[in-house]
Amino acid sequence: MASPVRIQSDSAVLQPPHSTGFTESSLALLKREDGLEMVDHKPCLDGSDRGHPGLYLSCFDMLFTEDAAWLVRVSDSSTSTDIGPRLEPCQEPEQCPVIDSPGLGASPLSPTLEEQVEERSLEQVQSLVVGEVLKDIETACKLLNITPDPMEWNCGNVQKWLLWTEHLYRLPQVGKAFHDLDGKDLCSMSEEDFRQRSPQCSETLHAHLDIWKSAAWMKERCSGGETRMRGTSQKQHKGEELWSEADSSCSGQPIHLWQFLRELLLKPHSYGRCIRWLNKEKGIFKIEDSAHVARLWGLRKNRPAMNYDKLSRSIRQYYKKGIIRKPDVSQRLVYQFVHPV
DNA sequence: AATGAGGAACTGA
DNA sequence: TCAGTTCCTCATT
């Protein structure tokens, strides 16, 4: 029942900007990605079958794999208005997120209970999707050291975002076609403008940018206090939490390599194919795709020439400092945090 | 060939 | 001064 197709086909979603904050084209991109390879959580021991990290797949992945029955059950129940911080560990329906729907009960058409339940379920799914998207944008901001609002980007930020998007969707390199643009220019471009600069990738780039713009719009709305996220009074809305995190992490403090690695490790749904825990308790992790991790680090630090040779040298600098070491039984591409969390 | 270890010089904040 | 980055040689897998 809770499929992305339903999300997208719901006409209410298509009013830009909808309460989810996402516009038609961005939702269309989200839907399209549903057809791409889903992220699996299984270890990739032989290093084969590495798909792209698929930032926006995780939420759909979960929706498909989870039993969605709880959505109806919780929506039927009650007064809770919070959106929970995570979907994955949600085993018990009682603890699952519920979103307050301002229009419910006030409709002049007096929808049936069934319709109300369905509508609420839909909104829940939408909000979960939005939450995941915001979280993924937050991660991208951390990794690229850019602000979440495309309007604030300079030319360098635009190039980073393009590189990132190319990497994410396995697009051909199009950065050159946009080399003269800053964020404002980019945001003012229509899909046709995109098509003129990059016929192959215009649709994806435009839609992906649309997601970022919508997310920035939401952030603006949240921080303005205009709608304090629809009746959430006890806890912060997930989106707000995320943005406050994003703000602190984008505050210009140079990130350390060990922090960067830890961030990747904390996002297994996005980066589990290039780096993953072997033993989280002991802080032992394995770099599954050394070139990929090095590329991400290079992106983050603005070092296009970064490779695993250099990255591993930096990791080895941590041996003396007691931050990272090789595990007792040394294995290729396996390291261990000396002080696991 | 890829990875690992570590020295040494260098860079940018 | 710090936290890497770059380049290097040599060893191991």
Coordinates of C-alpha atoms (C1' of nucleotides) in Angstrom, one line a residue:
Chain A
M1 CA 0.0 0.0 0.0
A2 CA 2.7 2.4 0.8
S3 CA 4.4 2.5 -2.5
P4 CA 6.2 5.5 -4.0
V5 CA 3.8 5.3 -6.9
R6 CA 1.0 6.1 -4.7
I7 CA 2.9 9.0 -3.3
Q8 CA 3.5 10.4 -6.6
S9 CA 0.1 9.8 -8.1
D10 CA -1.6 11.6 -5.3
S11 CA -2.7 14.9 -6.7
A12 CA -2.2 16.7 -3.5
V13 CA 1.5 16.0 -3.7
L14 CA 1.7 17.9 -7.0
Q15 CA 0.8 21.3 -5.7
P16 CA 4.1 23.1 -5.6
P17 CA 5.2 23.6 -2.9
H18 CA 3.2 20.9 -1.2
S19 CA 3.2 20.5 2.5
T20 CA 6.0 18.0 2.0
G21 CA 7.9 20.8 0.4
F22 CA 8.6 18.9 -2.8
T23 CA 7.5 19.8 -6.2
E24 CA 6.3 17.6 -9.0
S25 CA 9.6 17.1 -10.8
S26 CA 11.5 16.3 -7.7
L27 CA 9.0 13.8 -6.6
A28 CA 9.1 12.4 -10.1
L29 CA 12.9 11.9 -9.7
L30 CA 12.3 10.2 -6.4
K31 CA 9.8 7.9 -8.1
R32 CA 12.2 7.2 -11.0
E33 CA 14.9 6.2 -8.6
D34 CA 12.6 3.6 -7.3
G35 CA 13.3 1.8 -10.5
L36 CA 17.0 1.9 -9.9
E37 CA 19.0 -0.6 -8.0
M38 CA 17.9 -0.7 -4.4
V39 CA 20.5 -0.5 -1.8
D40 CA 21.1 -3.7 0.0
H41 CA 22.4 -4.0 3.5
K42 CA 24.3 -7.2 2.9
P43 CA 28.0 -7.1 3.1
C44 CA 29.8 -7.0 -0.1
L45 CA 32.6 -9.3 0.7
D46 CA 34.1 -10.0 -2.6
G47 CA 34.0 -6.4 -3.7
S48 CA 31.7 -7.1 -6.6
D49 CA 28.3 -5.9 -7.5
R50 CA 28.8 -2.4 -6.3
G51 CA 26.0 -0.1 -7.3
H52 CA 26.0 3.6 -6.7
P53 CA 25.2 4.7 -3.2
G54 CA 21.8 6.0 -4.1
L55 CA 21.2 8.7 -1.7
Y56 CA 17.5 8.8 -2.2
L57 CA 16.7 5.2 -2.4
S58 CA 16.9 4.3 1.2
C59 CA 13.4 5.4 2.2
F60 CA 11.8 3.5 -0.6
D61 CA 13.9 0.5 0.2
M62 CA 12.6 0.5 3.7
L63 CA 9.0 1.1 2.6
F64 CA 9.2 -1.9 0.4
T65 CA 10.8 -4.2 2.8
E66 CA 9.0 -3.2 5.9
D67 CA 5.5 -4.5 6.6
A68 CA 3.6 -1.3 6.1
A69 CA 0.6 -2.3 8.1
W70 CA 1.7 -0.2 11.1
L71 CA 1.1 2.9 9.1
V72 CA -2.6 2.4 9.2
R73 CA -2.6 1.2 12.7
V74 CA -0.8 4.1 14.2
S75 CA -2.7 6.7 12.1
D76 CA -5.8 5.3 13.5
S77 CA -4.7 5.7 17.0
S78 CA -4.1 8.9 18.3
T79 CA -2.8 12.1 19.3
S80 CA 0.9 11.7 18.7
T81 CA 2.2 14.2 16.3
D82 CA 5.8 13.6 16.1
I83 CA 7.9 12.2 13.4
G84 CA 10.4 9.7 14.8
P85 CA 14.1 10.0 14.1
R86 CA 14.6 6.7 12.4
L87 CA 12.5 4.3 10.4
E88 CA 14.7 1.3 10.4
P89 CA 14.5 0.2 14.0
C90 CA 10.8 0.6 14.0
Q91 CA 9.6 -2.7 15.2
E92 CA 6.8 -1.7 17.4
P93 CA 3.9 0.2 15.8
E94 CA 3.3 2.2 18.9
Q95 CA 6.7 3.9 18.5
C96 CA 6.4 4.7 14.9
P97 CA 6.1 8.2 13.6
V98 CA 2.8 9.8 13.2
I99 CA 2.2 13.0 11.4
D100 CA -0.5 15.4 12.3
S101 CA -2.7 16.3 9.4
P102 CA -4.3 19.7 9.8
G103 CA -7.0 19.2 7.3
L104 CA -8.4 16.0 8.7
G105 CA -11.8 16.1 10.3
A106 CA -12.5 19.5 8.8
S107 CA -13.2 18.5 5.3
P108 CA -16.4 19.7 3.9
L109 CA -16.8 16.5 2.1
S110 CA -16.7 14.5 5.3
P111 CA -14.5 11.7 4.0
T112 CA -15.1 8.2 5.3
L113 CA -13.0 6.8 8.1
E114 CA -11.3 4.6 5.5
E115 CA -10.4 7.6 3.3
Q116 CA -9.1 9.5 6.3
V117 CA -7.0 6.6 7.3
E118 CA -5.7 6.3 3.8
E119 CA -4.9 10.0 3.5
R120 CA -3.1 10.0 6.8
S121 CA -1.1 6.9 5.8
L122 CA -0.1 8.7 2.6
E123 CA 1.0 11.7 4.5
Q124 CA 3.0 9.6 6.8
V125 CA 4.8 8.0 4.0
Q126 CA 5.4 11.3 2.3
S127 CA 6.8 12.7 5.5
L128 CA 9.1 9.8 6.0
V129 CA 10.3 10.1 2.5
V130 CA 10.9 13.8 3.1
G131 CA 12.7 13.1 6.3
E132 CA 15.0 10.7 4.5
V133 CA 15.7 13.1 1.7
L134 CA 16.5 15.9 4.1
K135 CA 18.9 13.6 5.9
D136 CA 20.6 12.7 2.7
I137 CA 20.9 16.3 1.7
E138 CA 22.4 16.9 5.1
T139 CA 24.9 14.2 4.5
A140 CA 25.8 15.5 1.1
C141 CA 26.3 19.0 2.7
K142 CA 28.7 17.6 5.2
L143 CA 30.6 15.6 2.7
L144 CA 30.8 18.5 0.2
N145 CA 31.1 21.3 2.7
I146 CA 28.4 23.3 1.0
T147 CA 25.3 25.0 2.3
P148 CA 21.9 23.2 1.8
D149 CA 20.5 26.2 0.0
P150 CA 21.5 26.2 -3.7
M151 CA 20.9 30.0 -3.9
E152 CA 23.9 30.6 -1.7
W153 CA 26.3 28.5 -3.7
N154 CA 29.2 30.1 -5.5
C155 CA 30.6 28.6 -8.8
G156 CA 32.8 26.2 -6.9
N157 CA 29.9 24.9 -4.8
V158 CA 27.9 24.4 -8.0
Q159 CA 30.7 22.4 -9.5
K160 CA 30.9 20.3 -6.3
W161 CA 27.2 19.7 -6.4
L162 CA 27.4 18.7 -10.1
L163 CA 30.3 16.4 -9.5
W164 CA 28.4 14.8 -6.6
T165 CA 25.2 14.4 -8.7
E166 CA 27.2 12.9 -11.6
H167 CA 28.7 10.5 -9.2
L168 CA 25.4 9.7 -7.5
Y169 CA 23.5 9.0 -10.7
R170 CA 26.4 7.8 -12.8
L171 CA 26.0 10.6 -15.2
P172 CA 28.6 11.7 -17.7
Q173 CA 30.7 14.6 -16.7
V174 CA 28.8 17.8 -17.4
G175 CA 30.5 20.2 -15.0
K176 CA 32.2 22.2 -17.8
A177 CA 28.8 23.1 -19.3
F178 CA 27.9 24.8 -16.1
H179 CA 31.3 26.3 -15.2
D180 CA 30.2 29.9 -15.4
L181 CA 27.2 29.5 -13.1
D182 CA 26.7 30.2 -9.4
G183 CA 23.8 29.0 -7.3
K184 CA 21.5 31.8 -8.2
D185 CA 22.1 31.3 -11.9
L186 CA 21.5 27.6 -11.5
C187 CA 18.3 28.0 -9.6
S188 CA 16.9 30.4 -12.2
M189 CA 17.4 27.9 -15.0
S190 CA 14.4 26.1 -16.5
E191 CA 14.6 22.5 -17.6
E192 CA 14.9 23.8 -21.1
D193 CA 18.0 25.8 -20.0
F194 CA 19.4 22.6 -18.5
R195 CA 18.7 20.8 -21.7
Q196 CA 20.6 23.3 -23.8
R197 CA 23.7 22.9 -21.6
S198 CA 23.4 19.2 -21.1
P199 CA 21.0 17.4 -23.3
Q200 CA 21.6 14.0 -21.7
C201 CA 21.4 14.9 -18.0
S202 CA 19.1 17.9 -18.0
E203 CA 16.1 16.0 -16.6
T204 CA 18.0 14.4 -13.7
L205 CA 20.0 17.5 -12.9
H206 CA 17.0 19.7 -13.0
A207 CA 14.9 17.4 -10.8
H208 CA 17.7 16.8 -8.4
L209 CA 18.2 20.5 -8.0
D210 CA 14.5 20.9 -7.5
I211 CA 14.8 18.5 -4.5
W212 CA 17.5 20.7 -3.0
K213 CA 15.5 23.9 -3.7
S214 CA 12.4 22.4 -2.1
A215 CA 14.4 21.3 0.9
A216 CA 15.9 24.8 1.2
W217 CA 12.4 26.2 1.0
M218 CA 11.3 23.9 3.8
K219 CA 14.3 24.9 5.9
E220 CA 13.4 28.6 5.4
R221 CA 9.9 27.9 6.4
C222 CA 11.0 26.0 9.5
S223 CA 13.5 28.5 10.7
G224 CA 11.1 31.4 10.1
G225 CA 8.9 29.8 12.7
E226 CA 6.0 30.4 10.4
T227 CA 4.6 27.0 10.8
R228 CA 6.4 25.2 13.5
M229 CA 5.8 22.0 11.5
R230 CA 2.1 21.5 11.9
G231 CA 1.3 21.1 15.5
T232 CA 4.5 19.6 16.8
S233 CA 4.8 20.9 20.2
Q234 CA 6.7 18.4 22.3
K235 CA 9.5 17.3 20.1
Q236 CA 11.3 19.0 17.3
H237 CA 10.2 17.9 13.9
K238 CA 12.7 15.6 12.2
G239 CA 13.4 18.1 9.5
E240 CA 14.3 20.8 12.0
E241 CA 16.6 18.4 13.9
L242 CA 18.3 17.6 10.7
W243 CA 18.8 21.1 9.6
S244 CA 20.2 22.1 13.0
E245 CA 22.6 19.3 12.7
A246 CA 23.4 20.3 9.2
D247 CA 24.0 23.9 10.2
S248 CA 26.4 22.9 12.9
S249 CA 28.3 20.5 10.6
C250 CA 28.5 23.0 7.8
S251 CA 29.9 25.7 10.1
G252 CA 33.3 25.8 8.4
Q253 CA 35.2 23.7 10.9
P254 CA 37.6 21.6 8.8
I255 CA 36.6 18.0 9.0
H256 CA 39.1 15.4 10.1
L257 CA 39.6 12.3 8.0
W258 CA 38.6 10.0 10.9
Q259 CA 35.4 12.0 11.3
F260 CA 34.7 11.8 7.6
L261 CA 35.1 8.0 7.7
R262 CA 32.9 7.7 10.7
E263 CA 30.2 9.7 8.9
L264 CA 30.3 7.4 6.0
L265 CA 30.1 4.4 8.3
L266 CA 27.1 5.9 10.0
K267 CA 25.3 6.0 6.7
P268 CA 25.3 2.3 5.6
H269 CA 22.4 2.7 3.4
S270 CA 24.3 5.2 1.3
Y271 CA 27.9 4.2 1.7
G272 CA 27.7 0.6 2.8
R273 CA 29.1 -0.5 -0.5
C274 CA 32.3 1.5 -0.2
I275 CA 32.9 1.3 3.6
R276 CA 31.3 -0.7 6.3
W277 CA 31.6 -1.9 9.8
L278 CA 33.1 -5.4 10.4
N279 CA 32.7 -5.0 14.1
K280 CA 31.1 -1.8 15.2
E281 CA 31.6 -2.4 18.9
K282 CA 35.3 -2.8 18.4
G283 CA 35.4 0.0 15.8
I284 CA 36.7 -2.3 13.1
F285 CA 35.7 -1.3 9.6
K286 CA 36.6 -2.3 6.1
I287 CA 37.0 0.0 3.1
E288 CA 35.3 -2.0 0.4
D289 CA 35.9 0.4 -2.5
S290 CA 39.1 2.2 -1.8
A291 CA 38.9 4.4 -5.0
H292 CA 35.4 5.4 -4.2
V293 CA 36.2 6.4 -0.6
A294 CA 39.2 8.3 -1.8
R295 CA 37.1 10.1 -4.4
L296 CA 34.6 11.1 -1.7
W297 CA 37.3 12.4 0.5
G298 CA 38.8 14.3 -2.4
L299 CA 35.5 15.8 -3.1
R300 CA 35.1 16.8 0.5
K301 CA 38.5 18.4 0.8
N302 CA 38.6 19.9 -2.7
R303 CA 41.5 17.6 -3.7
P304 CA 40.7 16.2 -7.1
A305 CA 43.9 14.3 -7.1
M306 CA 43.1 12.3 -4.0
N307 CA 43.5 8.6 -4.3
Y308 CA 43.7 5.7 -1.9
D309 CA 47.5 5.8 -1.8
K310 CA 47.3 9.3 -0.2
L311 CA 44.2 8.6 1.8
S312 CA 45.8 5.5 3.4
R313 CA 48.9 7.5 4.2
S314 CA 46.7 9.9 6.1
I315 CA 45.1 7.0 7.9
R316 CA 48.5 5.7 8.8
Q317 CA 49.4 9.1 10.3
Y318 CA 46.7 8.2 12.8
Y319 CA 48.7 5.2 14.1
K320 CA 51.1 7.4 16.0
K321 CA 48.2 9.5 17.3
G322 CA 46.3 6.6 18.6
I323 CA 43.1 7.4 16.6
I324 CA 43.1 4.5 14.1
R325 CA 45.2 1.3 14.0
K326 CA 45.3 -1.9 12.2
P327 CA 43.3 -4.6 13.9
D328 CA 45.1 -7.4 15.8
V329 CA 44.6 -9.7 12.8
S330 CA 45.6 -7.4 10.0
Q331 CA 43.6 -7.6 6.9
R332 CA 43.8 -5.6 3.7
L333 CA 41.7 -2.5 3.8
V334 CA 40.6 -3.2 7.3
Y335 CA 41.2 -0.6 10.1
Q336 CA 40.1 -0.1 13.6
F337 CA 39.2 3.0 15.6
V338 CA 41.2 2.9 18.8
H339 CA 38.3 4.5 20.7
P340 CA 35.1 3.1 19.2
V341 CA 32.0 4.9 20.3
Chain B
dA1 C1' 48.9 -4.7 -9.3
dA2 C1' 47.1 -3.4 -5.1
dT3 C1' 48.0 -2.5 -0.6
dG4 C1' 50.9 -1.4 3.6
dA5 C1' 54.4 1.0 6.2
dG6 C1' 56.8 5.0 7.1
dG7 C1' 60.3 9.0 5.9
dA8 C1' 60.5 13.5 4.3
dA9 C1' 59.1 17.8 2.3
dC10 C1' 55.4 20.6 1.6
dT11 C1' 50.8 23.2 2.1
dG12 C1' 47.1 25.9 4.0
dA13 C1' 44.5 27.3 7.8
Chain C
dT1 C1' 51.6 24.2 14.9
dC2 C1' 48.4 21.0 13.2
dA3 C1' 46.4 17.9 10.0
dG4 C1' 46.8 16.5 6.3
dT5 C1' 48.9 16.0 1.2
dT6 C1' 52.3 14.6 -2.0
dC7 C1' 56.0 11.9 -3.3
dC8 C1' 58.9 8.4 -2.4
dT9 C1' 61.1 3.6 -1.4
dC10 C1' 60.6 -0.8 -0.1
dA11 C1' 57.9 -4.9 1.6
dT12 C1' 54.0 -7.9 1.4
dT13 C1' 49.9 -10.1 -0.5

